[in-house]
């Protein structure tokens, strides 16, 4: 027993035990960093190293022991020569080398995602190990041949080196680590192997130094990996923090931009700059969908954003040409990566443009060069509003999953913002319109007659209630000459100042011509139409009823330009009559002809001119008041004076409408023959 | 009001959705003017999903119709129904607008003429 302990104490494995302990401590240390999950492979490496060295430690015990126990360290080293240590060092060394190489290859495959190396490697190592085991047991190989164990080791080193040297930063993601460790790894391993060949595997003094040193190489590699992973982890955490920060500042700035003054372009610019800064990209762009053309239009570009498609050589010649070309050329939806993002509604993430056939135009040319691209469709309620994209033009900077996540967030927020923005713009436009409507209301106040003319043989009442501040309705009663009055009921399309101006024109013309001799209502209608057609925008057309009534003859002349027909209540027969004439609205065609129609009125007859707002007044069930309802209330109150009739009609309508919003202007004119 | 455009060979169909009133009729006008700038020559305005129109809406249609007529291009308005139809009838403009029952009919008319 003492012998065994002494042998162990004096053996050349001892320094390697020291290094292994160091290494185990180190692995324990990184195991505590829970974030470094990807180091599992290296924990496995630690365990394998431990098992290998343990077997290296124990193997001598199974061999025959020297007859005389050594009395000193020197004695032990001397004695070892006698019990032929080579086989039990060679086997662990071989095993160690092949496992190490395997781990290095596995490590590499984490980057390249390829495992095509497996078969030859495993075959060669298995054969070498088998030969070694058989030799250990049966001792059939001549002593000199033991130096051949160098061959499988050399094979492993070159095999691993070959695969490590296949990696370049262009074909592999995160290739930095591989690039960093491979020169040292190969140099040191070759040096060690060379020393091994020179000193021989049976030189225990040499082995005592050699083994621990060989472990130190892996120790160094492990340290590199840890540093790299730890750094990237920190960076990732920083990026996340920065993401949140940039998103918050983004939201804040947009908030103030909107509350101060809504400028869509400025907000677009801001979105693009934020995306550029947050992802540290070289270029960023926002494109919005043009619904009509099925195209994406560039709204804002920051940095250098080469078009992600082929352009002709003239454009390619100069950077400024290229930028102008890109900014002014719409992209059809579905074409190019940007159009594709809009068409599919899915984020397009191209970490490396070299591996993507869609980007073939952007890898050769320097001006067009894009090394990495993310294009995020801006979607709201399943509708694609546009695309936000960033590119990297640096060979050594490619977007990662973090950038992807960041852009996704940005995209979400941007689409919401754009939508809000457009809604706000609409709201402001509406407010603007309402302000204008206010001005128009003032103009209109001057237009309508302040009081109706008082004449002996008839009695009148008028009512007008605008729906939204200002009315598109115009009515008038004009005392043309003794014994003759004219009534106008007119509905101009649209509201606001332009509509009011049309009213002014109509009113002016009517007042101007109605006093002239031999004037008829149809002629007035034609003059008014001739006067305004072509002078006002077509969408400012008007429907108009004109009537004149002669007290002496009791004849009513009526002409209509597509307005509601005149309603007459014949008191003698207790019936309603509607009077109408042909003719399209005024203001459309200069040469429209209008007809007129005449009828005789009797005492107590009532006539009513009204606009659509009356019979189309809607309640909250979307039912319309209707002409029938108007007639029946009129029949009920036929014996009252027009002022009373008026208030009863208003009451009836407001009872019918209830709480529903007033949809359209309501205007009516009542005339009752009193004599 | 929402406007959507689809294309049927050379004909552009504008689907109008919602109310055509004072506050949004200008959109249809602007859209058509924009399309005219782009040299679109055949229009169908589909009013299938329009339940309410006021005089501004009619005004917009008149404006569009007359502009297109002046340029000797083609326009057909289709699927006029309900209160929209009532309003157009009342304003005696049924004859003024080129009208078709359905989109298909409109396209057919467009190709025959």
PDB file of C-alpha atoms in Angstrom, chain A residues 445-553:
ATOM      1  CA  UNK A 445     -77.373  85.215 -40.936  1.00  0.00           C
ATOM      2  CA  UNK A 446     -77.427  88.245 -43.203  1.00  0.00           C
ATOM      3  CA  UNK A 447     -79.004  86.353 -46.076  1.00  0.00           C
ATOM      4  CA  UNK A 448     -82.220  85.027 -44.647  1.00  0.00           C
ATOM      5  CA  UNK A 449     -85.038  87.511 -44.315  1.00  0.00           C
ATOM      6  CA  UNK A 450     -85.183  88.972 -40.807  1.00  0.00           C
ATOM      7  CA  UNK A 451     -88.910  89.242 -40.957  1.00  0.00           C
ATOM      8  CA  UNK A 452     -91.465  88.186 -43.460  1.00  0.00           C
ATOM      9  CA  UNK A 453     -93.382  90.798 -45.408  1.00  0.00           C
ATOM     10  CA  UNK A 454     -96.791  91.605 -43.954  1.00  0.00           C
ATOM     11  CA  UNK A 455     -99.520  91.501 -46.540  1.00  0.00           C
ATOM     12  CA  UNK A 456    -103.226  91.517 -46.026  1.00  0.00           C
ATOM     13  CA  UNK A 457    -104.526  88.491 -47.916  1.00  0.00           C
ATOM     14  CA  UNK A 458    -101.999  85.882 -46.864  1.00  0.00           C
ATOM     15  CA  UNK A 459    -100.233  84.816 -43.712  1.00  0.00           C
ATOM     16  CA  UNK A 460     -96.795  83.246 -43.606  1.00  0.00           C
ATOM     17  CA  UNK A 461     -94.331  81.527 -41.291  1.00  0.00           C
ATOM     18  CA  UNK A 462     -90.793  80.337 -41.831  1.00  0.00           C
ATOM     19  CA  UNK A 463     -88.520  77.997 -39.921  1.00  0.00           C
ATOM     20  CA  UNK A 464     -84.892  77.097 -40.465  1.00  0.00           C
ATOM     21  CA  UNK A 465     -82.643  74.994 -38.224  1.00  0.00           C
ATOM     22  CA  UNK A 466     -79.123  74.256 -39.390  1.00  0.00           C
ATOM     23  CA  UNK A 467     -77.744  70.802 -38.558  1.00  0.00           C
ATOM     24  CA  UNK A 468     -74.139  71.724 -37.838  1.00  0.00           C
ATOM     25  CA  UNK A 469     -73.811  75.418 -37.185  1.00  0.00           C
ATOM     26  CA  UNK A 470     -74.514  76.555 -40.683  1.00  0.00           C
ATOM     27  CA  UNK A 471     -77.205  75.687 -43.085  1.00  0.00           C
ATOM     28  CA  UNK A 472     -76.993  74.791 -46.734  1.00  0.00           C
ATOM     29  CA  UNK A 473     -80.611  75.863 -46.937  1.00  0.00           C
ATOM     30  CA  UNK A 474     -81.707  79.254 -48.125  1.00  0.00           C
ATOM     31  CA  UNK A 475     -85.212  80.630 -48.186  1.00  0.00           C
ATOM     32  CA  UNK A 476     -86.491  84.017 -49.018  1.00  0.00           C
ATOM     33  CA  UNK A 477     -89.740  85.908 -49.429  1.00  0.00           C
ATOM     34  CA  UNK A 478     -89.618  88.886 -51.722  1.00  0.00           C
ATOM     35  CA  UNK A 479     -92.236  91.548 -52.111  1.00  0.00           C
ATOM     36  CA  UNK A 480     -91.933  91.862 -55.858  1.00  0.00           C
ATOM     37  CA  UNK A 481     -94.598  94.446 -56.486  1.00  0.00           C
ATOM     38  CA  UNK A 482     -97.907  95.412 -55.099  1.00  0.00           C
ATOM     39  CA  UNK A 483    -100.066  92.355 -54.806  1.00  0.00           C
ATOM     40  CA  UNK A 484     -97.338  89.905 -55.792  1.00  0.00           C
ATOM     41  CA  UNK A 485     -94.811  88.048 -53.660  1.00  0.00           C
ATOM     42  CA  UNK A 486     -92.143  85.569 -54.561  1.00  0.00           C
ATOM     43  CA  UNK A 487     -90.938  82.682 -52.388  1.00  0.00           C
ATOM     44  CA  UNK A 488     -87.612  80.928 -52.733  1.00  0.00           C
ATOM     45  CA  UNK A 489     -86.623  77.630 -51.191  1.00  0.00           C
ATOM     46  CA  UNK A 490     -83.106  76.519 -52.016  1.00  0.00           C
ATOM     47  CA  UNK A 491     -80.713  73.825 -50.836  1.00  0.00           C
ATOM     48  CA  UNK A 492     -77.070  74.329 -51.771  1.00  0.00           C
ATOM     49  CA  UNK A 493     -74.790  71.287 -51.746  1.00  0.00           C
ATOM     50  CA  UNK A 494     -72.072  71.499 -49.143  1.00  0.00           C
ATOM     51  CA  UNK A 495     -71.640  73.931 -46.357  1.00  0.00           C
ATOM     52  CA  UNK A 496     -69.221  76.522 -45.233  1.00  0.00           C
ATOM     53  CA  UNK A 497     -68.050  79.654 -46.918  1.00  0.00           C
ATOM     54  CA  UNK A 498     -68.162  78.355 -50.506  1.00  0.00           C
ATOM     55  CA  UNK A 499     -71.775  77.233 -50.128  1.00  0.00           C
ATOM     56  CA  UNK A 500     -72.683  80.528 -48.487  1.00  0.00           C
ATOM     57  CA  UNK A 501     -71.131  82.405 -51.382  1.00  0.00           C
ATOM     58  CA  UNK A 502     -73.267  80.424 -53.785  1.00  0.00           C
ATOM     59  CA  UNK A 503     -76.286  81.454 -51.729  1.00  0.00           C
ATOM     60  CA  UNK A 504     -75.187  85.065 -51.935  1.00  0.00           C
ATOM     61  CA  UNK A 505     -74.948  84.781 -55.718  1.00  0.00           C
ATOM     62  CA  UNK A 506     -78.345  83.145 -56.021  1.00  0.00           C
ATOM     63  CA  UNK A 507     -79.943  85.678 -53.710  1.00  0.00           C
ATOM     64  CA  UNK A 508     -78.363  88.604 -55.546  1.00  0.00           C
ATOM     65  CA  UNK A 509     -79.501  87.390 -58.933  1.00  0.00           C
ATOM     66  CA  UNK A 510     -83.041  86.703 -57.743  1.00  0.00           C
ATOM     67  CA  UNK A 511     -83.350  90.088 -56.073  1.00  0.00           C
ATOM     68  CA  UNK A 512     -81.921  91.760 -59.149  1.00  0.00           C
ATOM     69  CA  UNK A 513     -84.206  90.202 -61.737  1.00  0.00           C
ATOM     70  CA  UNK A 514     -87.419  89.518 -59.832  1.00  0.00           C
ATOM     71  CA  UNK A 515     -88.467  93.167 -60.036  1.00  0.00           C
ATOM     72  CA  UNK A 516     -88.101  93.351 -63.781  1.00  0.00           C
ATOM     73  CA  UNK A 517     -91.108  93.452 -65.988  1.00  0.00           C
ATOM     74  CA  UNK A 518     -92.526  90.323 -67.578  1.00  0.00           C
ATOM     75  CA  UNK A 519     -90.459  88.122 -65.402  1.00  0.00           C
ATOM     76  CA  UNK A 520     -91.710  84.573 -64.803  1.00  0.00           C
ATOM     77  CA  UNK A 521     -90.495  82.104 -62.239  1.00  0.00           C
ATOM     78  CA  UNK A 522     -89.134  79.741 -64.898  1.00  0.00           C
ATOM     79  CA  UNK A 523     -87.275  82.590 -66.534  1.00  0.00           C
ATOM     80  CA  UNK A 524     -85.793  83.639 -63.204  1.00  0.00           C
ATOM     81  CA  UNK A 525     -84.775  80.049 -62.645  1.00  0.00           C
ATOM     82  CA  UNK A 526     -83.030  79.965 -66.007  1.00  0.00           C
ATOM     83  CA  UNK A 527     -81.241  83.234 -65.345  1.00  0.00           C
ATOM     84  CA  UNK A 528     -80.077  82.089 -61.940  1.00  0.00           C
ATOM     85  CA  UNK A 529     -78.834  78.826 -63.417  1.00  0.00           C
ATOM     86  CA  UNK A 530     -77.132  80.594 -66.294  1.00  0.00           C
ATOM     87  CA  UNK A 531     -75.593  83.006 -63.822  1.00  0.00           C
ATOM     88  CA  UNK A 532     -74.008  80.490 -61.556  1.00  0.00           C
ATOM     89  CA  UNK A 533     -73.329  77.502 -63.817  1.00  0.00           C
ATOM     90  CA  UNK A 534     -69.664  77.425 -64.688  1.00  0.00           C
ATOM     91  CA  UNK A 535     -68.863  80.111 -62.124  1.00  0.00           C
ATOM     92  CA  UNK A 536     -69.038  77.932 -59.075  1.00  0.00           C
ATOM     93  CA  UNK A 537     -67.556  74.515 -58.582  1.00  0.00           C
ATOM     94  CA  UNK A 538     -69.856  71.817 -59.895  1.00  0.00           C
ATOM     95  CA  UNK A 539     -70.233  70.241 -56.514  1.00  0.00           C
ATOM     96  CA  UNK A 540     -71.843  73.460 -55.308  1.00  0.00           C
ATOM     97  CA  UNK A 541     -75.006  72.791 -57.235  1.00  0.00           C
ATOM     98  CA  UNK A 542     -78.343  73.721 -55.715  1.00  0.00           C
ATOM     99  CA  UNK A 543     -81.881  72.495 -55.820  1.00  0.00           C
ATOM    100  CA  UNK A 544     -84.411  75.299 -55.795  1.00  0.00           C
ATOM    101  CA  UNK A 545     -88.143  75.958 -55.821  1.00  0.00           C
ATOM    102  CA  UNK A 546     -89.448  79.307 -56.933  1.00  0.00           C
ATOM    103  CA  UNK A 547     -93.013  80.456 -56.700  1.00  0.00           C
ATOM    104  CA  UNK A 548     -94.834  83.690 -57.147  1.00  0.00           C
ATOM    105  CA  UNK A 549     -98.342  84.429 -55.941  1.00  0.00           C
ATOM    106  CA  UNK A 550    -100.650  87.109 -57.148  1.00  0.00           C
ATOM    107  CA  UNK A 551    -103.174  88.267 -54.521  1.00  0.00           C
ATOM    108  CA  UNK A 552    -105.599  89.591 -57.035  1.00  0.00           C
ATOM    109  CA  UNK A 553    -105.850  86.655 -59.368  1.00  0.00           C
TER     110      UNK A 553
END
